[in-house]
Amino acid sequence: MENNFCIIMAGGVGSRFWPLSRSSRPKQFLDILGTGRTLIQQTYDRYSSIIPPENFLVVTSVSYKDLVLEQLPELNEKQVLLEPLRRNTAPCVAYAAYKVKTSNPQANLIVAPSDHLILKEEEFIRQVQNGLEFVKDRDALVTLGIKPSRPETGYGYIQVKKKVKFNNLDNLHKVKTFTEKPDSEMARIFLESGEFFWNSGIFIWSLPSILAAFDTYLSDISKLFAKGLKLYNTEDEVHFINKTYSECQGISIDYGIMEKAANVFVLTADFGWSDLGTWSSLYDNKEKDKEKNVINGENILTYDTSNCIINLSDEKVAVLQGLDGYIVAESNDTLMICRKEDEQQIKQFVTDVRIQKGDSLV
């Protein structure tokens, strides 16, 4: 257990959940499920049964340092890795991996987004433990693949090859291909083939394996972060990281390594996963009333309204009539009413509000 580390990626701004998610407090720091725990707290809770508190690292924006330490008091400042610029997930993973190398060169790593929903947590942890057992003595990169329940166009897909024999598992496969988000027709073909699984974005690997993969496929990034091995955990780390991020390309770990490497495996499972990337994904995972509305707010009256997700503050009295399939969301001084089917436009709404009304509203 002491060799197992968890890296939580928590730097996103969650703009697709605007106006509830703001750049000053994005969705990972919100209790959008109404459980009493924010998404990042739920992520920490999920892994804390198999990872000791001192073996967690959170990679986040400089702007969110105080939020992380406030919401995860189990961590100290050295466990919060601060990115000065957004550079996608590969630099994030490289920073954390080289930081871990300074204390445990033989570590096994779980890399997890901070804002996912897992409904079947016992099954999830069982699969994570299977993954940790598989990678600890192998040069292997493992991702968790989700059995698709619908022809979803919002997720990336993993195509599997033959099963791999290991500890009587029947759900470990060699990866054939990674595929970006498909159109609806291709997603239907993927679903019917039985060979494709949703890419959860949750990874498991040994530290030597991922560093070797960086050396092979993203050597420029690897060389940049390797220069800091004597600077991590010193007062010079901040200056070094600020300089490194200014020189570092922005690229995802999926595109930079996972789609290219030959030693990639997938553990396929069904543990009630959602990336909670959109209002519609939240709608899909919340309890609905008899009109198929998801309502968050104490003083909302609906008439002839169905298939909506409504998120308003408890002190706001709201009356909604004649809506079908809408998002109605309010936060502080901002109200958004948008058709669910058009929610891909929310990022454009955020851009327009920033330009026309100022940064304080986004």
XYZ file of C-alpha atoms in Angstrom:
362
model
C 0.000 0.000 0.000
C 2.868 2.386 0.769
C 4.003 2.125 -2.882
C 0.598 3.147 -4.256
C -0.007 6.816 -5.037
C -3.048 8.683 -6.338
C -2.717 11.752 -8.545
C -5.930 13.780 -8.714
C -6.190 16.153 -11.679
C -8.181 19.190 -10.553
C -7.221 22.094 -12.797
C -10.251 22.340 -15.093
C -12.580 25.346 -15.148
C -15.768 23.359 -15.812
C -17.186 25.905 -18.241
C -19.862 23.518 -19.528
C -21.488 23.737 -16.069
C -21.756 27.508 -16.165
C -23.273 29.487 -14.482
C -23.055 27.163 -11.444
C -19.392 26.456 -12.186
C -17.305 29.631 -12.314
C -13.611 30.085 -13.007
C -13.259 31.197 -9.364
C -14.928 27.988 -8.089
C -15.248 25.332 -10.796
C -17.397 22.224 -10.601
C -14.876 19.966 -8.859
C -15.197 22.210 -5.795
C -19.013 22.128 -5.811
C -21.501 19.700 -4.298
C -23.454 19.406 -7.534
C -24.871 15.998 -6.554
C -26.305 17.252 -3.256
C -24.448 14.661 -1.150
C -22.811 17.031 1.320
C -19.386 16.424 -0.286
C -17.917 18.204 -3.285
C -16.747 16.222 -6.307
C -13.066 16.495 -5.363
C -13.885 15.393 -1.815
C -15.789 12.399 -3.173
C -12.801 11.552 -5.367
C -10.470 11.639 -2.361
C -12.913 9.582 -0.284
C -13.149 6.976 -3.042
C -9.422 6.238 -3.113
C -8.652 6.756 0.578
C -9.566 3.146 1.362
C -6.527 1.958 -0.627
C -4.192 4.999 -0.663
C -2.679 6.499 2.525
C -3.241 10.275 2.955
C 0.436 11.111 2.471
C 0.436 9.401 -0.960
C -2.119 11.710 -2.574
C -1.086 14.503 -4.924
C -3.501 17.039 -6.371
C -2.446 18.876 -9.525
C -4.396 22.083 -9.928
C -4.209 25.713 -10.979
C -2.345 28.218 -8.820
C -5.748 29.894 -8.404
C -7.244 26.855 -6.638
C -4.559 26.125 -4.040
C -6.612 27.475 -1.142
C -9.763 25.656 -2.293
C -7.925 22.325 -2.408
C -6.404 22.758 1.059
C -9.734 23.935 2.460
C -11.674 20.993 1.031
C -8.977 18.348 1.589
C -7.499 19.219 5.005
C -5.836 15.781 5.061
C -3.230 17.103 2.600
C -0.329 19.462 3.206
C 0.916 22.177 0.862
C 3.640 19.984 -0.662
C 0.948 17.583 -1.884
C -0.765 20.317 -3.919
C 1.071 20.807 -7.223
C 0.341 24.199 -8.744
C 0.205 24.728 -12.503
C 0.816 28.333 -13.579
C -0.700 27.709 -17.039
C -3.176 25.249 -18.519
C -1.240 22.742 -20.607
C -3.638 19.755 -20.786
C -3.029 16.438 -19.038
C 0.394 15.231 -20.226
C 2.419 17.968 -18.467
C 0.171 17.516 -15.426
C 1.043 13.801 -15.270
C 4.745 14.440 -15.944
C 4.975 16.997 -13.118
C 3.334 14.630 -10.639
C 5.334 11.600 -11.807
C 8.705 13.315 -11.402
C 7.621 14.677 -8.035
C 6.763 11.150 -6.862
C 10.113 9.900 -8.185
C 11.923 12.036 -5.623
C 10.378 10.028 -2.775
C 9.487 6.617 -4.258
C 11.075 5.629 -7.593
C 9.187 2.300 -7.639
C 5.733 3.743 -6.990
C 2.515 2.610 -8.653
C 0.262 5.466 -9.745
C -3.459 5.962 -10.141
C -4.252 9.061 -12.212
C -7.825 10.250 -11.734
C -9.930 13.261 -12.744
C -11.429 15.116 -9.782
C -15.003 15.398 -11.049
C -16.303 11.957 -12.023
C -19.282 10.063 -10.650
C -18.882 6.436 -9.563
C -22.088 4.776 -8.366
C -20.748 1.258 -7.654
C -17.758 2.162 -5.538
C -16.934 -1.321 -4.205
C -16.744 -2.744 -7.726
C -14.711 0.254 -8.839
C -12.115 -0.162 -6.077
C -11.916 -3.893 -6.818
C -11.014 -3.124 -10.433
C -8.484 -0.465 -9.398
C -6.810 -2.983 -7.095
C -6.688 -5.489 -9.969
C -4.998 -2.827 -12.066
C -2.446 -1.996 -9.377
C -1.615 -5.675 -8.987
C -1.135 -6.059 -12.745
C 1.143 -3.044 -13.281
C 3.407 -3.360 -10.244
C 5.776 -5.881 -11.888
C 5.093 -5.103 -15.558
C 5.893 -2.479 -18.136
C 2.197 -1.861 -18.720
C -0.090 1.172 -19.042
C -3.651 0.430 -17.920
C -6.818 2.411 -18.422
C -10.320 1.654 -17.180
C -12.891 1.091 -19.934
C -16.618 1.336 -19.339
C -19.103 -0.993 -20.994
C -21.245 1.378 -23.083
C -24.975 1.488 -22.407
C -25.921 3.754 -25.318
C -24.410 5.156 -28.548
C -22.819 8.100 -26.740
C -21.100 10.724 -28.908
C -19.573 12.674 -26.014
C -16.964 10.093 -24.966
C -13.827 8.678 -26.517
C -13.809 4.920 -27.167
C -11.294 2.096 -26.728
C -11.325 -0.894 -29.071
C -10.090 -4.098 -27.444
C -8.162 -7.059 -28.814
C -7.693 -10.443 -27.173
C -8.129 -11.013 -23.462
C -5.019 -11.174 -21.322
C -4.630 -13.932 -18.752
C -3.895 -12.605 -15.270
C -5.114 -13.789 -11.842
C -8.284 -15.365 -13.260
C -9.513 -12.007 -14.563
C -11.839 -12.173 -17.555
C -11.991 -8.403 -18.189
C -8.375 -7.501 -18.982
C -7.672 -6.839 -22.657
C -4.896 -5.602 -24.868
C -5.905 -2.313 -26.485
C -6.278 -2.237 -30.265
C -7.140 1.411 -30.887
C -8.262 4.619 -29.202
C -10.965 6.541 -31.058
C -11.994 10.143 -30.561
C -15.627 11.130 -29.984
C -17.624 9.567 -32.848
C -20.702 10.813 -34.684
C -24.030 9.171 -33.826
C -23.885 6.578 -36.611
C -20.350 5.481 -35.729
C -21.262 5.395 -32.030
C -24.131 3.029 -32.856
C -21.750 0.770 -34.802
C -19.303 0.798 -31.857
C -22.077 -0.183 -29.448
C -23.336 -3.037 -31.606
C -19.854 -4.465 -32.259
C -19.189 -5.252 -28.608
C -15.494 -4.422 -29.155
C -15.594 -0.816 -27.953
C -15.653 0.644 -24.455
C -15.899 4.197 -23.181
C -12.575 5.734 -22.214
C -12.931 6.752 -18.557
C -9.726 8.805 -18.432
C -8.655 6.912 -15.294
C -5.169 5.410 -15.596
C -3.017 2.972 -13.612
C 0.692 2.375 -14.192
C 4.018 1.990 -12.457
C 6.222 5.047 -12.229
C 9.066 3.449 -14.271
C 6.580 2.510 -17.028
C 5.055 5.957 -17.442
C 8.445 7.703 -17.297
C 9.754 5.321 -19.965
C 6.697 6.129 -22.091
C 7.363 9.864 -21.697
C 10.969 9.314 -22.770
C 9.763 7.461 -25.874
C 6.724 9.455 -26.996
C 6.983 12.877 -25.337
C 10.707 13.232 -24.805
C 10.590 17.047 -24.913
C 8.201 17.124 -21.957
C 10.141 14.417 -20.143
C 13.438 16.294 -20.458
C 11.893 19.520 -19.187
C 10.492 18.010 -15.994
C 13.505 15.719 -15.392
C 15.670 18.834 -15.016
C 13.861 19.576 -11.763
C 14.638 16.370 -9.871
C 16.916 18.203 -7.439
C 14.543 21.167 -7.164
C 11.266 19.457 -6.266
C 10.323 19.941 -2.602
C 12.681 22.921 -2.300
C 12.005 26.651 -2.384
C 13.161 26.653 -6.030
C 10.346 24.352 -7.220
C 7.855 27.143 -7.934
C 10.273 29.123 -10.099
C 11.327 25.951 -11.952
C 7.714 24.903 -12.640
C 6.708 28.378 -13.804
C 9.599 28.367 -16.290
C 8.933 24.776 -17.384
C 5.234 25.356 -18.088
C 6.054 28.432 -20.158
C 8.257 26.215 -22.383
C 6.009 23.143 -22.396
C 3.607 22.144 -25.159
C -0.021 21.499 -24.297
C -1.060 17.925 -25.115
C -3.252 15.251 -23.553
C -1.847 12.058 -22.082
C -4.294 10.140 -24.311
C -3.060 11.648 -27.555
C 0.576 11.987 -26.530
C 1.141 8.505 -25.101
C -1.854 6.170 -24.770
C -2.807 6.246 -28.468
C 0.794 5.548 -29.516
C 2.218 3.094 -26.961
C 2.272 -0.654 -27.634
C 1.984 -1.716 -23.974
C -1.540 -0.393 -23.281
C -4.183 -2.544 -21.601
C -7.756 -1.917 -20.524
C -9.723 -3.266 -17.605
C -13.347 -3.316 -18.751
C -16.099 -2.985 -16.194
C -19.436 -1.464 -15.273
C -19.265 0.536 -12.057
C -21.844 3.248 -12.689
C -19.445 5.779 -14.204
C -20.118 9.242 -15.621
C -17.638 12.015 -16.277
C -20.320 14.565 -15.267
C -19.107 16.735 -18.099
C -22.396 18.442 -18.914
C -25.741 19.454 -17.473
C -27.303 16.578 -19.414
C -24.970 14.057 -17.773
C -26.002 15.419 -14.386
C -29.649 15.125 -15.458
C -29.095 11.496 -16.463
C -27.675 10.641 -13.033
C -30.149 12.418 -10.746
C -33.523 11.297 -9.459
C -36.431 12.686 -11.464
C -40.001 13.635 -10.546
C -43.071 12.249 -12.318
C -42.661 14.796 -15.125
C -39.030 13.658 -15.569
C -37.655 16.900 -14.188
C -34.541 17.141 -12.028
C -35.160 19.987 -9.589
C -32.581 21.504 -7.220
C -34.155 24.345 -5.237
C -36.674 24.652 -2.427
C -39.130 27.118 -3.991
C -39.687 26.028 -7.577
C -43.191 25.587 -9.002
C -43.593 23.900 -12.388
C -46.614 23.758 -14.707
C -46.743 21.798 -17.951
C -42.950 21.413 -17.657
C -41.066 18.176 -18.287
C -37.643 16.677 -19.084
C -35.876 19.695 -17.582
C -32.991 20.180 -15.168
C -33.640 23.165 -12.929
C -30.955 24.428 -10.541
C -31.914 27.552 -8.561
C -30.950 28.881 -5.132
C -33.233 27.923 -2.245
C -34.182 31.544 -1.500
C -35.322 32.148 -5.082
C -39.032 31.603 -5.790
C -39.441 30.513 -9.398
C -42.456 29.601 -11.524
C -41.842 27.725 -14.771
C -44.547 26.967 -17.299
C -44.510 25.255 -20.679
C -40.898 24.109 -20.833
C -39.802 20.761 -22.295
C -36.170 19.662 -22.337
C -34.501 22.785 -20.920
C -31.651 23.645 -18.576
C -32.591 26.417 -16.152
C -29.618 27.324 -13.969
C -28.849 30.290 -11.761
C -25.852 31.288 -9.694
C -25.421 34.561 -7.861
C -26.312 37.248 -10.401
C -26.554 35.057 -13.488
C -29.425 33.075 -15.009
C -29.174 30.749 -18.005
C -32.082 29.136 -19.858
C -30.945 26.803 -22.603
C -32.327 23.809 -24.505
C -30.610 20.619 -23.329
C -30.014 19.609 -26.935
C -28.086 22.861 -27.483
C -25.905 22.720 -24.385
C -22.766 22.478 -26.530
C -23.271 26.229 -27.030
C -22.651 26.963 -23.331
C -18.920 27.456 -23.898
C -19.797 30.110 -26.489
C -22.223 31.721 -24.036
C -19.398 31.954 -21.501
C -17.094 33.551 -24.067
C -19.744 36.077 -25.081
C -20.552 36.982 -21.464
C -16.859 37.466 -20.719
C -16.445 39.798 -23.709
C -19.657 41.774 -23.240
C -20.156 41.752 -19.445
C -16.735 41.086 -17.923
C -14.767 38.301 -16.258
C -16.580 38.542 -12.911
C -19.620 36.689 -14.278
C -17.714 33.677 -15.594
